[in-house]
């Protein structure tokens, strides 16, 4: 039978049959070890329903190491407008990561009830203007949830963002029920507490899956070569074709040599995006040296 792994703890895998919705508790066949590929959540597999054994893992379209998940088609980056404040450096890092693995991005600005309309606009337009899909949400009041639901249709989406930004609350309102534990922000330190511990896929509707993951905030951004980073800043791509040098870093070159820098100085590239590019580039540089 064909199925999808929706949960994994230790060597036990829950495999769903997408047609019947039946879930089977499976082990992986020992011989799978020889292939060097360990099954993970999101894997399409061939399994024996009577013996509860996974026999084969189908080729993956993508694979993320931390948390371990395969075959996602888009990432929903949840950014809290307040408590905690938006972390655009993290967002830009994660958007670059999504571009590097060829996965679509959705930016969900949450807790919009806590700030002025103008504050939301100022942030969201940076991303809307360069072609990203943005949604304004107040999960607490159910605002923006239906718009998000439309974007999730027929996709396998992972929710990402710092703890406390509202991922679990959003997922719960999508399901109209409590499926993940909500962490309370402690009034004392305003630091989000993450209570979700498992990576698990939930079927929202037929062919539509979503995953709430713990610690999905750093990704493997460090696997990107600094020379490649600008390719994953989508609004840079058109300008960088005309830079004078093949290996232009778009940082230390002059605005005459570098068309990205020129565009930034002319206000055609957002200054937070450009600044974050420089910061991430420097981080990648340090990381590689280290
Ligand atoms: N004011 C406001 N609070 C929210 C909203 N969404 C979530 N919260 C609160 O933010 C806290 C963290 O939410 P949670 O879903 O656990 O965040 P997670 O760590 O990303 O899963 C909880 O106390 C939620 O009630 C929202 O839209 N508005
Ligand atoms: Mg959570
Ligand atoms: Zn350049």
XYZ file of C-alpha atoms and ligand atoms in Angstrom:
320
model
C 0.000 0.000 0.000
C 0.996 3.610 -0.517
C 0.951 6.043 2.369
C 2.423 9.162 3.923
C 4.348 9.274 7.188
C 2.592 11.749 9.457
C 4.427 11.145 12.720
C 7.618 9.596 13.983
C 8.949 8.865 17.429
C 12.026 6.715 17.825
C 11.673 3.872 15.320
C 7.887 3.988 15.156
C 6.138 5.624 12.211
C 2.489 6.521 11.811
C 1.537 6.068 8.169
C -1.745 7.367 6.778
C -3.544 5.820 3.840
C -4.732 9.010 2.095
C -7.803 7.300 0.686
C -9.262 5.550 3.712
C -7.597 7.906 6.258
C -6.647 4.822 8.240
C -3.443 5.238 10.211
C -0.987 2.367 10.637
C 1.775 2.089 13.214
C 4.750 0.874 11.237
C 8.382 -0.051 11.639
C 10.912 0.413 8.871
C 12.155 -2.731 7.143
C 15.712 -3.474 8.238
C 16.955 -3.576 4.667
C 16.023 0.106 4.275
C 19.071 0.847 6.421
C 21.303 -0.292 3.560
C 19.947 2.468 1.357
C 21.258 4.996 3.859
C 17.896 6.745 3.920
C 15.923 6.842 7.153
C 12.209 7.514 6.784
C 11.004 10.906 8.044
C 7.692 12.705 8.403
C 6.378 13.672 4.975
C 7.855 10.670 3.213
C 5.717 8.909 0.614
C 6.137 5.227 1.356
C 5.163 1.764 0.284
C 4.078 -0.322 3.268
C 2.554 -3.662 4.178
C -0.647 -3.032 6.097
C -0.815 -6.473 7.712
C 2.773 -6.637 8.866
C 2.960 -2.896 9.540
C 6.283 -2.528 7.804
C 7.568 0.281 5.597
C 9.130 -1.321 2.531
C 10.135 1.571 0.350
C 10.613 5.328 0.472
C 9.740 7.206 -2.706
C 12.131 9.833 -4.056
C 11.855 13.098 -2.142
C 11.244 16.466 -3.738
C 13.095 18.040 -0.815
C 14.398 17.222 2.631
C 14.999 19.456 5.634
C 17.320 18.237 8.367
C 16.112 20.214 11.354
C 13.374 19.396 11.963
C 13.442 16.268 9.855
C 10.739 16.558 7.244
C 10.424 15.708 3.552
C 8.345 16.729 0.546
C 7.047 20.057 1.780
C 5.748 22.416 -0.902
C 5.604 25.656 1.041
C 6.628 27.298 4.277
C 4.364 29.656 6.187
C 6.556 32.137 8.020
C 4.645 33.464 10.974
C 5.818 36.896 12.051
C 4.352 38.449 15.161
C 3.691 42.197 14.894
C 4.078 42.626 18.627
C 4.997 40.545 21.701
C 7.408 39.476 20.299
C 8.233 42.254 17.817
C 8.820 41.345 14.154
C 12.204 39.740 13.570
C 12.887 40.670 9.947
C 16.478 39.458 9.984
C 15.221 35.989 10.828
C 12.477 36.305 8.216
C 14.934 37.304 5.487
C 17.183 34.418 6.452
C 14.325 31.990 6.253
C 13.001 33.372 2.978
C 16.474 32.905 1.496
C 16.521 29.359 2.797
C 13.117 28.626 1.237
C 14.360 30.009 -2.100
C 17.473 27.855 -1.854
C 15.443 24.660 -1.560
C 12.889 25.816 -4.123
C 9.914 25.951 -1.805
C 7.178 28.600 -1.921
C 6.848 31.070 0.934
C 3.880 32.679 2.608
C 4.414 35.435 5.149
C 1.729 35.530 7.816
C 1.798 38.676 9.916
C 0.063 37.698 13.138
C -1.172 39.587 16.219
C -2.338 42.394 13.946
C -4.849 43.274 16.669
C -1.967 44.618 18.765
C -0.690 47.300 16.367
C -1.898 50.107 14.097
C -2.853 49.329 10.507
C -0.041 51.581 9.323
C 2.588 49.638 11.241
C 1.479 46.419 9.536
C 1.455 48.088 6.107
C 4.974 49.449 6.535
C 6.338 45.981 7.125
C 4.142 43.970 4.783
C 4.686 46.237 1.772
C 8.432 45.466 1.819
C 7.563 41.876 0.980
C 4.424 42.412 -1.092
C 6.339 44.768 -3.398
C 8.888 42.119 -4.284
C 6.286 39.465 -4.961
C 5.858 37.524 -1.746
C 2.441 36.424 -0.644
C 1.573 38.155 2.611
C -1.429 37.690 4.866
C -2.481 39.790 7.828
C -3.792 37.684 10.653
C -5.189 38.010 14.111
C -5.426 34.386 15.129
C -6.944 35.383 18.423
C -9.918 36.936 16.604
C -10.045 34.529 13.667
C -9.123 37.290 11.200
C -7.230 36.232 8.071
C -7.656 32.543 8.805
C -9.938 31.856 5.812
C -7.572 33.683 3.477
C -4.754 31.526 4.797
C -6.841 28.368 4.386
C -7.214 29.108 0.663
C -3.439 29.383 0.297
C -2.880 26.043 1.985
C -5.105 24.082 -0.390
C -3.382 21.089 -2.044
C -0.052 21.991 -0.462
C 2.093 20.449 2.220
C 2.921 23.454 4.384
C 5.235 23.837 7.313
C 4.711 26.591 9.854
C 7.862 28.346 10.965
C 8.709 31.228 13.237
C 10.045 32.005 16.681
C 8.196 30.518 19.574
C 5.418 32.743 20.846
C 4.523 34.211 17.440
C 1.248 32.276 17.300
C 1.863 29.213 15.113
C -0.146 26.849 17.288
C -2.977 29.334 17.718
C -3.216 29.740 13.932
C -3.170 25.994 13.349
C -5.808 25.480 16.008
C -8.119 28.025 14.412
C -7.632 26.352 11.028
C -8.918 23.143 12.565
C -11.418 24.811 14.864
C -10.131 22.555 17.576
C -7.255 22.043 19.900
C -4.632 19.923 18.164
C -1.446 21.468 19.441
C -0.733 22.765 22.869
C -0.705 26.537 23.139
C 2.208 27.971 25.012
C 1.452 30.937 27.181
C 3.764 33.896 26.945
C 5.020 34.556 30.403
C 4.155 38.089 31.460
C 7.440 38.357 33.265
C 9.912 37.940 30.450
C 7.665 38.065 27.360
C 9.641 35.124 26.118
C 7.617 32.597 24.182
C 7.545 29.125 25.614
C 7.402 26.321 23.127
C 5.319 23.380 24.215
C 5.017 21.540 20.911
C 7.493 18.707 20.900
C 6.745 16.494 17.917
C 6.928 16.996 14.199
C 3.567 15.892 12.955
C 1.617 16.316 9.744
C -2.068 17.089 10.018
C -4.481 16.603 7.161
C -6.530 19.777 6.877
C -8.550 18.482 3.954
C -7.959 16.026 1.147
C -4.409 16.437 -0.218
C -3.784 19.357 2.126
C -1.287 18.822 4.923
C 0.220 21.135 7.467
C 2.974 20.683 10.019
C 3.638 22.508 13.223
C 7.237 21.986 14.170
C 9.245 22.803 17.249
C 12.431 24.793 16.785
C 11.905 25.478 13.115
C 13.449 28.869 13.462
C 17.027 28.603 12.244
C 16.864 26.105 9.390
C 20.057 25.128 7.704
C 20.787 28.573 6.337
C 24.476 27.910 6.886
C 24.480 25.387 4.090
C 24.129 28.277 1.657
C 27.409 29.476 0.140
C 27.804 33.214 0.665
C 28.429 33.580 -3.070
C 24.952 32.183 -3.708
C 23.077 34.239 -1.131
C 22.105 37.072 -3.475
C 20.371 34.586 -5.775
C 17.935 33.931 -2.942
C 17.119 37.602 -2.431
C 14.546 37.566 -5.187
C 14.498 41.306 -5.888
C 18.296 41.371 -6.337
C 18.310 38.920 -9.224
C 17.295 41.315 -11.985
C 19.886 43.900 -10.971
C 22.821 41.600 -10.343
C 22.919 40.424 -13.941
C 24.403 43.807 -14.786
C 27.035 43.994 -12.036
C 30.538 44.527 -13.454
C 32.159 41.544 -11.719
C 31.101 37.935 -11.930
C 31.739 37.371 -8.231
C 30.215 40.686 -7.101
C 29.399 40.520 -3.387
C 27.068 43.540 -3.750
C 28.629 44.905 -0.554
C 32.149 46.237 -0.958
C 31.913 47.153 -4.651
C 31.060 50.708 -5.636
C 27.621 51.690 -6.878
C 29.057 52.142 -10.365
C 30.278 48.569 -10.415
C 27.389 47.014 -8.523
C 23.859 47.460 -9.819
C 22.331 45.960 -6.679
C 24.001 48.580 -4.546
C 22.943 51.237 -7.018
C 19.321 50.072 -6.833
C 19.477 50.126 -3.058
C 20.915 53.651 -3.017
C 18.160 54.752 -5.393
C 15.551 53.315 -3.032
C 14.535 50.535 -5.423
C 15.628 47.872 -2.957
C 14.387 48.158 0.613
C 17.072 49.197 3.065
C 16.112 46.574 5.667
C 16.381 43.874 3.023
C 19.745 45.175 1.835
C 21.056 45.542 5.407
C 19.888 42.047 6.274
C 21.562 40.702 3.153
C 24.851 42.225 4.333
C 24.402 40.804 7.830
C 23.573 37.318 6.616
C 26.461 37.423 4.122
C 28.815 38.302 6.956
C 27.388 35.510 9.123
C 27.906 32.987 6.361
C 31.431 34.262 5.887
C 32.271 33.888 9.579
C 30.604 30.518 9.783
C 32.586 29.113 6.867
C 35.892 30.428 8.243
C 35.137 28.950 11.612
N -3.103 39.384 20.867
C -2.896 38.255 20.193
N -2.323 37.211 20.816
C -2.108 36.075 20.109
C -2.501 35.965 18.739
N -2.155 34.740 18.311
C -1.574 34.106 19.347
N -1.551 34.895 20.448
C -1.015 34.561 21.781
O 0.393 34.426 21.699
C 0.858 33.394 22.573
C 1.737 32.387 21.838
O 0.940 31.691 20.878
P 1.306 30.218 20.361
O 0.272 29.854 19.378
O 1.536 29.280 21.474
O 2.701 30.492 19.643
P 3.734 29.442 19.009
O 4.834 29.292 20.015
O 4.237 30.092 17.767
O 3.020 28.170 18.739
C -0.372 32.778 23.193
O -0.567 33.355 24.461
C -1.500 33.198 22.250
O -2.735 33.305 22.890
C -3.144 37.102 18.119
O -3.514 37.110 16.942
N -3.304 38.202 18.890
Mg 3.524 26.173 19.276
Zn 26.687 43.647 -7.353
